[in-house]
Short mmCIF file of C-alpha atoms and ligand atoms in Angstrom, two decimals:
data_model
loop_
_atom_site.label_atom_id
_atom_site.label_comp_id
_atom_site.label_asym_id
_atom_site.label_seq_id
_atom_site.Cartn_x
_atom_site.Cartn_y
_atom_site.Cartn_z
CA MET A 95 20.31 22.56 26.60
CA ALA A 96 16.92 21.96 24.97
CA THR A 97 16.84 20.27 21.61
CA ARG A 98 14.96 21.69 18.59
CA ILE A 99 12.76 18.65 17.90
CA GLY A 100 12.08 15.09 19.07
CA LEU A 101 11.58 11.80 17.23
CA ALA A 102 9.95 8.71 18.71
CA GLY A 103 10.19 5.36 16.92
CA LEU A 104 13.69 4.31 15.90
CA ALA A 105 13.14 1.54 13.39
CA VAL A 106 14.81 1.98 9.98
CA MET A 107 12.87 5.07 8.86
CA GLY A 108 12.92 6.76 12.27
CA GLN A 109 16.63 6.26 12.88
CA ASN A 110 17.57 7.55 9.46
CA LEU A 111 15.25 10.56 9.57
CA ALA A 112 16.61 11.50 13.02
CA LEU A 113 20.19 11.41 11.70
CA ASN A 114 19.15 13.46 8.66
CA ILE A 115 17.56 16.13 10.88
CA ALA A 116 20.61 16.25 13.15
CA GLU A 117 22.94 16.44 10.16
CA LYS A 118 21.10 19.53 8.92
CA GLY A 119 22.01 21.27 12.19
CA PHE A 120 18.92 20.68 14.32
CA PRO A 121 19.72 19.07 17.70
CA ILE A 122 17.24 16.22 18.12
CA SER A 123 16.01 14.12 21.05
CA VAL A 124 15.24 10.48 20.27
CA TYR A 125 13.18 7.90 22.12
CA ASN A 126 12.09 4.34 21.51
CA ARG A 127 10.21 1.84 23.68
CA THR A 128 13.03 -0.69 23.11
CA THR A 129 15.86 1.34 24.60
CA SER A 130 18.62 -0.53 22.73
CA LYS A 131 17.42 1.27 19.58
CA VAL A 132 18.05 4.59 21.36
CA ASP A 133 21.64 3.63 22.15
CA GLU A 134 22.11 2.30 18.59
CA THR A 135 20.92 5.61 17.12
CA VAL A 136 23.16 7.69 19.38
CA GLN A 137 26.11 5.45 18.45
CA ARG A 138 25.39 5.89 14.75
CA ALA A 139 25.16 9.66 15.24
CA LYS A 140 28.60 9.72 16.83
CA LYS A 141 30.06 7.57 14.04
CA GLU A 142 28.44 9.63 11.26
CA GLY A 143 29.98 12.92 12.36
CA ASN A 144 29.17 13.49 15.98
CA LEU A 145 25.66 14.54 15.00
CA PRO A 146 23.60 16.30 17.74
CA VAL A 147 21.37 13.34 18.62
CA TYR A 148 20.41 12.96 22.29
CA GLY A 149 18.95 9.63 23.45
CA PHE A 150 16.38 9.15 26.21
CA HIS A 151 15.15 5.92 27.72
CA ASP A 152 11.95 7.27 29.23
CA PRO A 153 9.17 9.37 27.68
CA GLU A 154 9.12 12.07 30.36
CA SER A 155 12.77 13.06 30.10
CA PHE A 156 12.50 12.73 26.31
CA VAL A 157 9.59 15.22 26.15
CA ASN A 158 11.13 17.59 28.68
CA SER A 159 14.39 17.76 26.69
CA ILE A 160 12.71 19.50 23.73
CA GLN A 161 12.37 23.29 23.41
CA LYS A 162 8.84 24.71 23.55
CA PRO A 163 6.55 24.70 21.72
CA ARG A 164 7.65 21.10 21.43
CA VAL A 165 7.47 19.21 18.13
CA ILE A 166 7.67 15.42 18.16
CA ILE A 167 7.71 13.22 15.05
CA MET A 168 6.41 9.67 15.52
CA LEU A 169 7.61 6.95 13.16
CA VAL A 170 5.85 3.89 14.49
CA LYS A 171 3.62 1.25 12.84
CA ALA A 172 0.29 2.66 11.69
CA GLY A 173 -2.79 1.95 13.79
CA ALA A 174 -2.84 1.14 17.51
CA PRO A 175 0.92 1.75 18.04
CA VAL A 176 0.35 5.37 16.99
CA ASP A 177 -2.51 5.78 19.48
CA GLN A 178 -0.37 4.20 22.19
CA THR A 179 2.58 6.48 21.45
CA ILE A 180 0.35 9.57 21.48
CA LYS A 181 -1.07 8.48 24.85
CA THR A 182 2.40 7.95 26.30
CA LEU A 183 3.96 11.18 25.07
CA SER A 184 1.01 13.56 25.39
CA ALA A 185 0.92 12.87 29.14
CA TYR A 186 4.00 15.12 29.39
CA MET A 187 3.21 17.57 26.58
CA GLU A 188 1.67 21.02 27.02
CA GLU A 189 -0.76 23.24 25.15
CA GLY A 190 0.74 24.45 21.91
CA ASP A 191 3.01 21.44 21.47
CA CYS A 192 2.76 19.42 18.26
CA ILE A 193 2.76 15.73 17.34
CA ILE A 194 3.57 14.60 13.79
CA ASP A 195 2.78 11.10 12.53
CA GLY A 196 5.30 10.21 9.80
CA GLY A 197 3.96 6.73 9.10
CA ASN A 198 1.82 5.36 6.28
CA GLU A 199 -1.39 6.04 8.17
CA TRP A 200 -4.98 5.80 6.96
CA TYR A 201 -6.05 9.45 6.50
CA GLU A 202 -9.20 9.21 8.62
CA ASN A 203 -7.16 8.01 11.61
CA THR A 204 -5.14 11.21 11.34
CA GLU A 205 -8.31 13.31 11.26
CA ARG A 206 -9.63 11.49 14.34
CA ARG A 207 -6.34 12.02 16.22
CA GLU A 208 -6.07 15.67 15.21
CA LYS A 209 -9.45 16.28 16.84
CA ALA A 210 -8.60 14.19 19.91
CA VAL A 211 -5.30 15.91 20.71
CA ALA A 212 -6.82 19.33 20.04
CA GLU A 213 -8.89 18.77 23.20
CA ARG A 214 -5.58 18.98 25.08
CA GLY A 215 -4.48 22.01 23.08
CA LEU A 216 -2.02 19.94 21.04
CA LEU A 217 -1.48 20.40 17.30
CA TYR A 218 -1.25 17.44 14.88
CA LEU A 219 0.17 16.68 11.44
CA GLY A 220 -0.06 13.50 9.37
CA MET A 221 3.07 13.54 7.19
CA GLY A 222 3.80 11.14 4.34
CA VAL A 223 7.51 10.32 4.25
CA SER A 224 8.66 8.71 1.03
CA GLY A 225 12.02 7.42 -0.11
CA GLY A 226 12.69 4.39 2.03
CA GLU A 227 15.82 4.09 4.17
CA GLU A 228 18.08 6.05 1.82
CA GLY A 229 15.49 8.77 1.37
CA ALA A 230 14.91 9.19 5.10
CA ARG A 231 18.66 9.52 5.68
CA ASN A 232 19.63 11.75 2.76
CA GLY A 233 16.46 13.45 1.57
CA PRO A 234 12.89 12.14 1.43
CA SER A 235 9.86 13.61 -0.20
CA LEU A 236 7.66 14.94 2.60
CA MET A 237 3.88 15.33 2.49
CA PRO A 238 2.66 17.04 5.70
CA GLY A 239 -1.06 17.68 6.13
CA GLY A 240 -3.17 18.91 9.06
CA SER A 241 -2.48 21.90 11.33
CA TYR A 242 -0.89 24.69 9.30
CA LYS A 243 0.33 26.26 12.54
CA ALA A 244 2.21 23.05 13.32
CA TYR A 245 3.67 23.10 9.80
CA GLU A 246 4.90 26.64 10.40
CA TYR A 247 6.68 25.37 13.57
CA ILE A 248 8.84 22.92 11.65
CA LYS A 249 8.90 24.32 8.13
CA ASP A 250 12.55 25.42 8.53
CA ILE A 251 13.54 21.85 9.39
CA LEU A 252 11.46 20.14 6.67
CA LEU A 253 12.78 22.46 3.96
CA LYS A 254 16.34 21.41 4.82
CA VAL A 255 15.68 17.72 5.49
CA ALA A 256 13.69 17.04 2.31
CA ALA A 257 15.31 16.00 -0.96
CA GLN A 258 16.59 19.09 -2.82
CA VAL A 259 15.93 19.20 -6.57
CA PRO A 260 17.89 21.88 -8.41
CA GLY A 261 15.60 24.32 -10.13
CA SER A 262 12.48 23.24 -8.30
CA GLY A 263 13.40 23.33 -4.62
CA PRO A 264 12.92 21.09 -1.61
CA CYS A 265 10.56 18.12 -2.03
CA VAL A 266 8.14 19.26 0.64
CA THR A 267 5.07 21.45 0.75
CA TYR A 268 2.15 21.96 3.09
CA ILE A 269 -0.29 19.55 1.44
CA GLY A 270 -3.52 20.74 3.07
CA LYS A 271 -5.93 20.26 5.94
CA GLY A 272 -6.90 17.11 7.81
CA GLY A 273 -5.61 13.80 6.50
CA SER A 274 -4.61 15.20 3.10
CA GLY A 275 -0.92 14.45 3.69
CA ASN A 276 -1.60 10.79 4.41
CA PHE A 277 -4.01 10.56 1.49
CA VAL A 278 -1.48 11.97 -0.95
CA LYS A 279 1.18 9.57 0.38
CA MET A 280 -1.29 6.69 -0.02
CA VAL A 281 -1.87 7.62 -3.67
CA HIS A 282 1.88 7.96 -4.13
CA ASN A 283 2.07 4.33 -3.03
CA GLY A 284 -0.74 3.35 -5.39
CA ILE A 285 1.19 4.86 -8.30
CA GLU A 286 4.29 3.07 -6.97
CA TYR A 287 2.42 -0.27 -7.09
CA GLY A 288 1.37 0.42 -10.67
CA ASP A 289 4.86 1.51 -11.66
CA MET A 290 6.52 -1.56 -10.14
CA GLN A 291 4.05 -3.94 -11.80
CA LEU A 292 4.57 -2.35 -15.22
CA ILE A 293 8.34 -2.66 -14.88
CA ALA A 294 7.94 -6.30 -13.83
CA GLU A 295 5.84 -6.96 -16.93
CA ALA A 296 8.44 -5.31 -19.17
CA TYR A 297 11.05 -7.58 -17.59
CA ASP A 298 8.81 -10.62 -18.05
CA VAL A 299 8.24 -10.17 -21.78
CA LEU A 300 11.90 -9.29 -22.44
CA LYS A 301 13.09 -12.33 -20.52
CA SER A 302 10.39 -14.88 -21.38
CA VAL A 303 9.78 -14.00 -25.02
CA GLY A 304 12.86 -11.95 -25.89
CA LYS A 305 15.13 -14.42 -24.07
CA LEU A 306 17.29 -11.57 -22.71
CA SER A 307 19.92 -12.59 -20.16
CA ASN A 308 20.24 -10.76 -16.84
CA ARG A 309 23.34 -9.07 -18.20
CA GLU A 310 21.34 -7.85 -21.21
CA LEU A 311 18.46 -6.79 -18.95
CA HIS A 312 20.89 -4.77 -16.85
CA ALA A 313 22.18 -3.06 -19.99
CA VAL A 314 18.66 -2.35 -21.31
CA PHE A 315 17.33 -0.85 -18.07
CA SER A 316 20.55 1.13 -17.61
CA GLU A 317 20.08 2.53 -21.13
CA TRP A 318 16.40 3.28 -20.47
CA ASN A 319 17.43 5.17 -17.33
CA LYS A 320 19.23 7.70 -19.54
CA GLY A 321 16.08 8.76 -21.38
CA GLU A 322 12.40 9.49 -20.79
CA LEU A 323 12.10 6.57 -18.36
CA LEU A 324 14.81 7.98 -16.06
CA SER A 325 13.52 7.22 -12.55
CA PHE A 326 14.36 5.66 -9.22
CA LEU A 327 12.50 2.43 -9.96
CA ILE A 328 14.17 1.94 -13.37
CA GLU A 329 17.55 2.68 -11.79
CA ILE A 330 17.15 0.11 -8.99
CA THR A 331 15.79 -2.43 -11.48
CA ALA A 332 18.96 -2.11 -13.58
CA ASP A 333 21.00 -2.60 -10.39
CA ILE A 334 19.00 -5.69 -9.39
CA PHE A 335 19.84 -7.52 -12.65
CA LYS A 336 23.59 -7.31 -12.05
CA ILE A 337 23.60 -8.68 -8.50
CA GLU A 338 24.83 -12.28 -8.38
CA ASP A 339 23.55 -14.85 -5.90
CA ASP A 340 25.83 -15.01 -2.87
CA LYS A 341 24.41 -18.37 -1.86
CA GLY A 342 24.75 -20.19 -5.15
CA ASP A 343 25.30 -19.83 -8.89
CA GLY A 344 23.62 -17.29 -11.15
CA TYR A 345 21.80 -14.08 -10.26
CA LEU A 346 20.01 -13.38 -7.00
CA VAL A 347 16.81 -12.03 -8.60
CA ASP A 348 16.22 -15.44 -10.23
CA LYS A 349 16.21 -17.03 -6.79
CA VAL A 350 13.72 -14.59 -5.23
CA LEU A 351 10.33 -16.25 -4.64
CA ASP A 352 7.63 -14.85 -6.98
CA LYS A 353 5.21 -14.05 -4.15
CA THR A 354 4.68 -10.34 -3.39
CA GLY A 355 4.25 -8.89 0.06
CA MET A 356 2.40 -5.65 0.78
CA LYS A 357 1.75 -3.42 3.75
CA GLY A 358 -1.60 -2.11 2.55
CA THR A 359 -1.39 1.37 1.06
CA GLY A 360 -1.98 0.04 -2.46
CA LYS A 361 -5.14 -1.69 -1.30
CA TRP A 362 -6.40 1.51 0.34
CA THR A 363 -5.76 3.36 -2.94
CA VAL A 364 -7.89 0.90 -4.90
CA GLN A 365 -10.65 1.03 -2.25
CA GLN A 366 -10.67 4.80 -2.46
CA ALA A 367 -10.79 4.72 -6.28
CA ALA A 368 -13.95 2.60 -6.03
CA GLU A 369 -15.40 4.87 -3.32
CA LEU A 370 -14.78 7.93 -5.50
CA SER A 371 -15.78 6.23 -8.79
CA VAL A 372 -12.39 7.13 -10.25
CA PRO A 373 -11.11 4.63 -12.84
CA ALA A 374 -7.67 3.37 -11.74
CA PRO A 375 -7.28 0.12 -13.70
CA THR A 376 -3.48 0.11 -13.78
CA ILE A 377 -3.24 0.45 -10.00
CA GLU A 378 -6.03 -2.10 -9.52
CA ALA A 379 -4.24 -4.51 -11.88
CA SER A 380 -1.03 -4.14 -9.88
CA LEU A 381 -2.88 -5.00 -6.68
CA ASP A 382 -4.55 -8.04 -8.25
CA ALA A 383 -1.17 -9.12 -9.63
CA ARG A 384 0.14 -9.09 -6.07
CA PHE A 385 -2.85 -11.16 -4.92
CA ILE A 386 -2.36 -13.72 -7.72
CA SER A 387 1.37 -13.90 -6.99
CA GLY A 388 0.36 -14.75 -3.43
CA LEU A 389 -1.43 -17.87 -4.72
CA LYS A 390 1.95 -19.50 -5.38
CA GLU A 391 1.01 -22.99 -4.23
CA GLU A 392 -2.24 -22.91 -6.23
CA ARG A 393 -0.36 -21.71 -9.31
CA VAL A 394 2.13 -24.56 -9.03
CA GLN A 395 -0.75 -27.03 -8.97
CA ALA A 396 -2.63 -25.20 -11.73
CA ALA A 397 0.43 -25.35 -13.98
CA LYS A 398 0.39 -29.13 -13.60
CA VAL A 399 -3.35 -29.33 -14.35
CA PHE A 400 -3.07 -27.26 -17.52
CA LYS A 401 0.04 -29.18 -18.60
CA GLU A 402 -1.88 -32.44 -18.24
CA SER A 403 -4.70 -30.81 -20.20
CA GLY A 404 -2.32 -30.21 -23.07
CA LEU A 405 -1.11 -26.64 -22.46
CA CYS A 406 2.61 -27.25 -22.39
CA GLY A 407 4.89 -24.72 -20.73
CA ASP A 408 4.80 -21.12 -19.70
CA ILE A 409 5.33 -19.56 -23.09
CA LEU A 410 2.92 -20.52 -25.83
CA THR A 411 4.91 -19.41 -28.85
CA ASP A 412 8.55 -19.54 -29.88
CA GLN A 413 8.24 -17.14 -32.79
CA GLU A 414 11.43 -15.57 -34.10
CA ILE A 415 11.85 -12.26 -32.25
CA ASP A 416 13.69 -9.16 -33.45
CA LYS A 417 15.28 -8.41 -30.07
CA LYS A 418 16.20 -4.81 -30.90
CA GLN A 419 12.68 -4.00 -32.07
CA LEU A 420 11.16 -5.75 -29.04
CA ILE A 421 13.33 -3.76 -26.62
CA GLU A 422 12.31 -0.47 -28.24
CA ASP A 423 8.64 -1.47 -28.37
CA VAL A 424 8.67 -2.47 -24.69
CA ARG A 425 10.33 0.81 -23.76
CA ARG A 426 7.59 2.76 -25.49
CA ALA A 427 4.83 0.57 -24.08
CA LEU A 428 6.26 0.95 -20.56
CA TYR A 429 6.41 4.75 -20.86
CA ALA A 430 2.83 5.02 -22.13
CA SER A 431 1.57 2.65 -19.45
CA LYS A 432 3.39 4.54 -16.68
CA ILE A 433 1.78 7.81 -17.81
CA CYS A 434 -1.60 6.08 -17.37
CA SER A 435 -0.66 5.03 -13.83
CA TYR A 436 0.33 8.58 -12.86
CA ALA A 437 -2.79 10.00 -14.55
CA GLN A 438 -5.01 7.68 -12.54
CA GLY A 439 -3.26 8.62 -9.30
CA MET A 440 -3.58 12.35 -9.99
CA ASN A 441 -7.27 11.98 -10.79
CA LEU A 442 -7.78 10.18 -7.50
CA VAL A 443 -6.09 12.95 -5.53
CA ARG A 444 -8.17 15.57 -7.28
CA ALA A 445 -11.46 13.71 -6.67
CA LYS A 446 -10.72 13.40 -2.96
CA SER A 447 -9.56 17.00 -2.74
CA MET A 448 -12.89 18.11 -4.21
CA GLU A 449 -14.86 15.83 -1.89
CA LYS A 450 -13.01 17.08 1.21
CA GLY A 451 -12.45 20.68 0.12
CA TRP A 452 -8.69 20.31 0.56
CA GLY A 453 -7.82 22.53 -2.41
CA LEU A 454 -4.85 20.34 -3.41
CA LYS A 455 -2.65 21.48 -6.29
CA LEU A 456 -1.63 18.61 -8.58
CA GLY A 457 1.28 20.55 -10.09
CA GLU A 458 2.74 21.09 -6.62
CA LEU A 459 2.43 17.38 -5.83
CA ALA A 460 4.29 16.54 -9.04
CA ARG A 461 6.98 19.01 -7.93
CA ILE A 462 7.58 17.43 -4.52
CA TRP A 463 7.61 13.96 -6.10
CA LYS A 464 10.46 14.94 -8.42
CA GLY A 465 12.99 13.93 -5.78
CA GLY A 466 13.35 11.76 -2.71
CA CYS A 467 10.31 9.55 -3.19
CA ILE A 468 9.98 6.09 -4.72
CA ILE A 469 8.08 7.31 -7.79
CA ARG A 470 10.55 10.09 -8.55
CA ALA A 471 11.00 10.28 -12.31
CA ILE A 472 12.22 12.75 -14.88
CA PHE A 473 8.79 13.04 -16.49
CA LEU A 474 7.33 14.38 -13.25
CA ASP A 475 8.76 17.73 -14.34
CA ARG A 476 6.57 17.60 -17.42
CA ILE A 477 3.60 16.37 -15.40
CA LYS A 478 4.05 19.47 -13.23
CA GLN A 479 4.20 21.66 -16.34
CA ALA A 480 1.02 20.06 -17.67
CA TYR A 481 -0.93 20.91 -14.51
CA ASP A 482 0.69 24.35 -14.30
CA ARG A 483 -0.46 24.99 -17.89
CA ASN A 484 -3.97 23.86 -17.01
CA PRO A 485 -4.79 23.25 -13.33
CA ASP A 486 -8.21 21.96 -14.42
CA LEU A 487 -6.77 19.42 -16.85
CA PRO A 488 -9.43 16.65 -16.84
CA ASN A 489 -6.80 13.99 -17.42
CA LEU A 490 -3.04 13.98 -17.91
CA LEU A 491 -3.58 12.00 -21.13
CA VAL A 492 -5.22 14.98 -22.84
CA ASP A 493 -2.45 17.44 -22.08
CA PRO A 494 -1.34 18.26 -25.64
CA GLU A 495 2.25 17.13 -25.03
CA PHE A 496 1.31 13.85 -23.37
CA ALA A 497 -1.48 13.17 -25.86
CA LYS A 498 1.07 13.41 -28.69
CA GLU A 499 3.43 11.08 -26.89
CA MET A 500 0.69 8.52 -26.27
CA VAL A 501 -0.27 8.54 -29.94
CA GLU A 502 3.38 8.19 -31.00
CA ARG A 503 3.80 5.15 -28.74
CA GLN A 504 0.47 3.37 -29.19
CA SER A 505 1.53 1.18 -32.13
CA ALA A 506 4.52 -0.20 -30.20
CA TRP A 507 2.26 -0.59 -27.16
CA ARG A 508 -0.22 -2.67 -29.16
CA ARG A 509 2.56 -4.82 -30.63
CA VAL A 510 3.89 -5.62 -27.15
CA VAL A 511 0.46 -6.40 -25.69
CA SER A 512 -0.46 -8.55 -28.71
CA LEU A 513 2.83 -10.45 -28.50
CA ALA A 514 2.25 -11.04 -24.80
CA VAL A 515 -1.29 -12.29 -25.43
CA ASP A 516 -0.09 -14.64 -28.20
CA SER A 517 2.75 -15.87 -25.99
CA GLY A 518 0.62 -16.42 -22.89
CA ILE A 519 2.54 -13.80 -20.92
CA SER A 520 0.18 -12.05 -18.47
CA MET A 521 0.53 -8.27 -18.63
CA PRO A 522 -2.33 -7.09 -16.41
CA GLY A 523 -0.83 -3.64 -15.92
CA MET A 524 0.06 -2.87 -19.52
CA THR A 525 -3.22 -4.24 -20.88
CA ALA A 526 -5.19 -2.32 -18.24
CA SER A 527 -3.31 0.85 -19.18
CA LEU A 528 -3.93 0.30 -22.89
CA ALA A 529 -7.62 -0.37 -22.23
CA TYR A 530 -7.73 2.80 -20.11
CA PHE A 531 -6.23 4.79 -22.98
CA ASP A 532 -8.51 3.17 -25.56
CA SER A 533 -11.61 3.71 -23.42
CA TYR A 534 -10.82 7.28 -22.47
CA ARG A 535 -9.95 8.37 -26.00
CA ARG A 536 -13.13 6.97 -27.65
CA GLU A 537 -16.21 9.12 -28.04
CA ARG A 538 -18.53 6.11 -27.98
CA LEU A 539 -18.23 2.98 -25.83
CA PRO A 540 -20.48 -0.13 -25.69
CA ALA A 541 -22.06 1.26 -22.52
CA ASN A 542 -25.24 1.80 -24.53
CA LEU A 543 -25.78 -1.96 -24.52
CA VAL A 544 -25.17 -2.18 -20.77
CA GLN A 545 -27.79 0.55 -20.28
CA ALA A 546 -30.26 -1.33 -22.48
CA GLN A 547 -29.62 -4.54 -20.52
CA ARG A 548 -30.08 -2.74 -17.18
CA ASP A 549 -33.35 -1.26 -18.37
CA TYR A 550 -34.46 -4.60 -19.86
CA PHE A 551 -34.18 -6.60 -16.64
CA GLY A 552 -34.32 -3.87 -14.00
CA ALA A 553 -36.23 -0.98 -15.54
CA HIS A 554 -33.31 1.21 -14.44
CA THR A 555 -34.11 3.65 -17.32
CA TYR A 556 -31.61 5.12 -19.78
CA GLU A 557 -30.79 8.38 -21.48
CA ARG A 558 -30.79 8.81 -25.26
CA ALA A 559 -27.89 10.09 -27.35
CA ASP A 560 -30.17 12.19 -29.54
CA PHE A 561 -32.35 14.03 -27.05
CA ASP A 562 -32.70 14.79 -23.34
CA GLY A 563 -34.74 12.88 -20.82
CA SER A 564 -34.88 9.58 -19.02
CA PHE A 565 -36.50 6.62 -20.75
CA HIS A 566 -37.75 3.14 -20.04
CA THR A 567 -38.69 0.56 -22.67
CA GLU A 568 -40.65 -2.68 -22.24
CA TRP A 569 -37.86 -4.56 -24.02
CA PHE A 570 -39.16 -7.97 -22.94
CA LYS A 571 -42.74 -7.41 -24.13
CA ILE A 572 -41.60 -5.94 -27.44
CA ALA A 573 -39.07 -8.72 -28.01
CA LYS A 574 -41.54 -11.48 -27.15
CA SER A 575 -44.44 -9.90 -29.07
CA LYS A 576 -42.33 -10.04 -32.19
CA LEU A 577 -41.93 -13.83 -31.89
C1 LIG B 649 7.96 4.95 0.31
C2 LIG B 649 7.40 3.53 0.22
C3 LIG B 649 7.09 2.96 1.60
C4 LIG B 649 6.30 1.65 1.52
C5 LIG B 649 7.12 0.53 0.96
C6 LIG B 649 6.44 -0.81 1.16
O1 LIG B 649 7.29 5.85 -0.22
O2 LIG B 649 9.04 5.10 0.87
O3 LIG B 649 6.17 3.61 -0.49
O4 LIG B 649 6.31 3.91 2.30
O5 LIG B 649 5.92 1.30 2.79
O6 LIG B 649 7.24 0.74 -0.40
O7 LIG B 649 5.13 -0.77 0.63
P1 LIG B 649 4.36 -2.17 0.33
O8 LIG B 649 4.78 -3.14 1.42
O9 LIG B 649 2.91 -1.83 0.43
O10 LIG B 649 4.81 -2.61 -1.03
#
């Protein structure tokens, strides 16, 4: 009996997505170069309800077990392993079959592969899969881009497998042509980086200046997860603060080394923001924060140097803090800063969509991010409404509803950032977000001086605020002649 679909690559995401697909009633063939993973997946399928998962130890029998036109999802490491897997499987595939890459792939690699496999009559999709292990198993957010015909082949499966959000439907949509699916997933990850950094900074100021215990931090984040900050990342953060160390006293989070890893999608997002000249300071700050955290050994030495130079300790003030007020201020500052992170991500997607002619709809992206994915949050519903109200919204910050909320929160935001600056607590994400807000909302910025400087030393010319045209001034001669 032929299966409905195949999945190659049975690491954590692959195994869990295969079981999810089978559980939704679609018999699935699975294959993995390390065959023990195949057996492990089939065993799990039996244990989790005799799910229709059929394991194969060789690529040929794997491919031949799938009904035509065949659809095979790959969940292997981005880069060369994807090319290798395509080479192995396509040897047995036929015209009209389809390969889907579900990894965090660079979008141009997907566009290259789509063209390459088309020469053999094969269809190709690059599909972002977000939600981690739990999401893959019980409902991810899916971002397929590439061949629409291929999407039509598996739409029935994706609609069932994706996270289901009452009132707004399955968290999947056909994103667009080419590498648009991978690009949108990449930006999702960029927003995720920003979000995680902002939450870490909220934790830092509450713990370092507010002196909150882990128990109190758990209570605060749990409370925040009942209101406008309700989201997956706030929820897991509350959970993290209550987990005790199983290898010693105290809480596990306090034993985790402060050195961040990263697989690369956040870096790509920042590179693309620069390529597209789209300001994304919150996301950039989160990436730099990861880089600085990576300088752990240097920071240990630097702490000693500055201590010897008279700067004693982490925290520079021990002013009396009104804990209740601080908690509320941080909550407001975090919300406003997160909105900036999402605004920057949406602007990046739109800029790329215009450059590539993808025709992406930001409201639809907000919809499929409402469930399953790492950045799922209750305010995504209102982000969707903002873009539905005005698809050409220049920036989420100037949607009337969000603009009002930013104004209502900016005093608390400034109090938190000022307290952090006075206390020596680095808040790169929150300060970058506040600067983004303060720069974007001001009619006039000090860029006039930068223009004058550029024209002074480089004769790069400038425009005037009072009438049209391009101008150059002999600043040096005038300045010196006045001596
Ligand atoms: C998701 C996640 C996932 C990502 C991890 C690790 O949407 O499920 O974004 O795709 O790989 O979060 O990312 P970093 O190692 O770059 O932090």
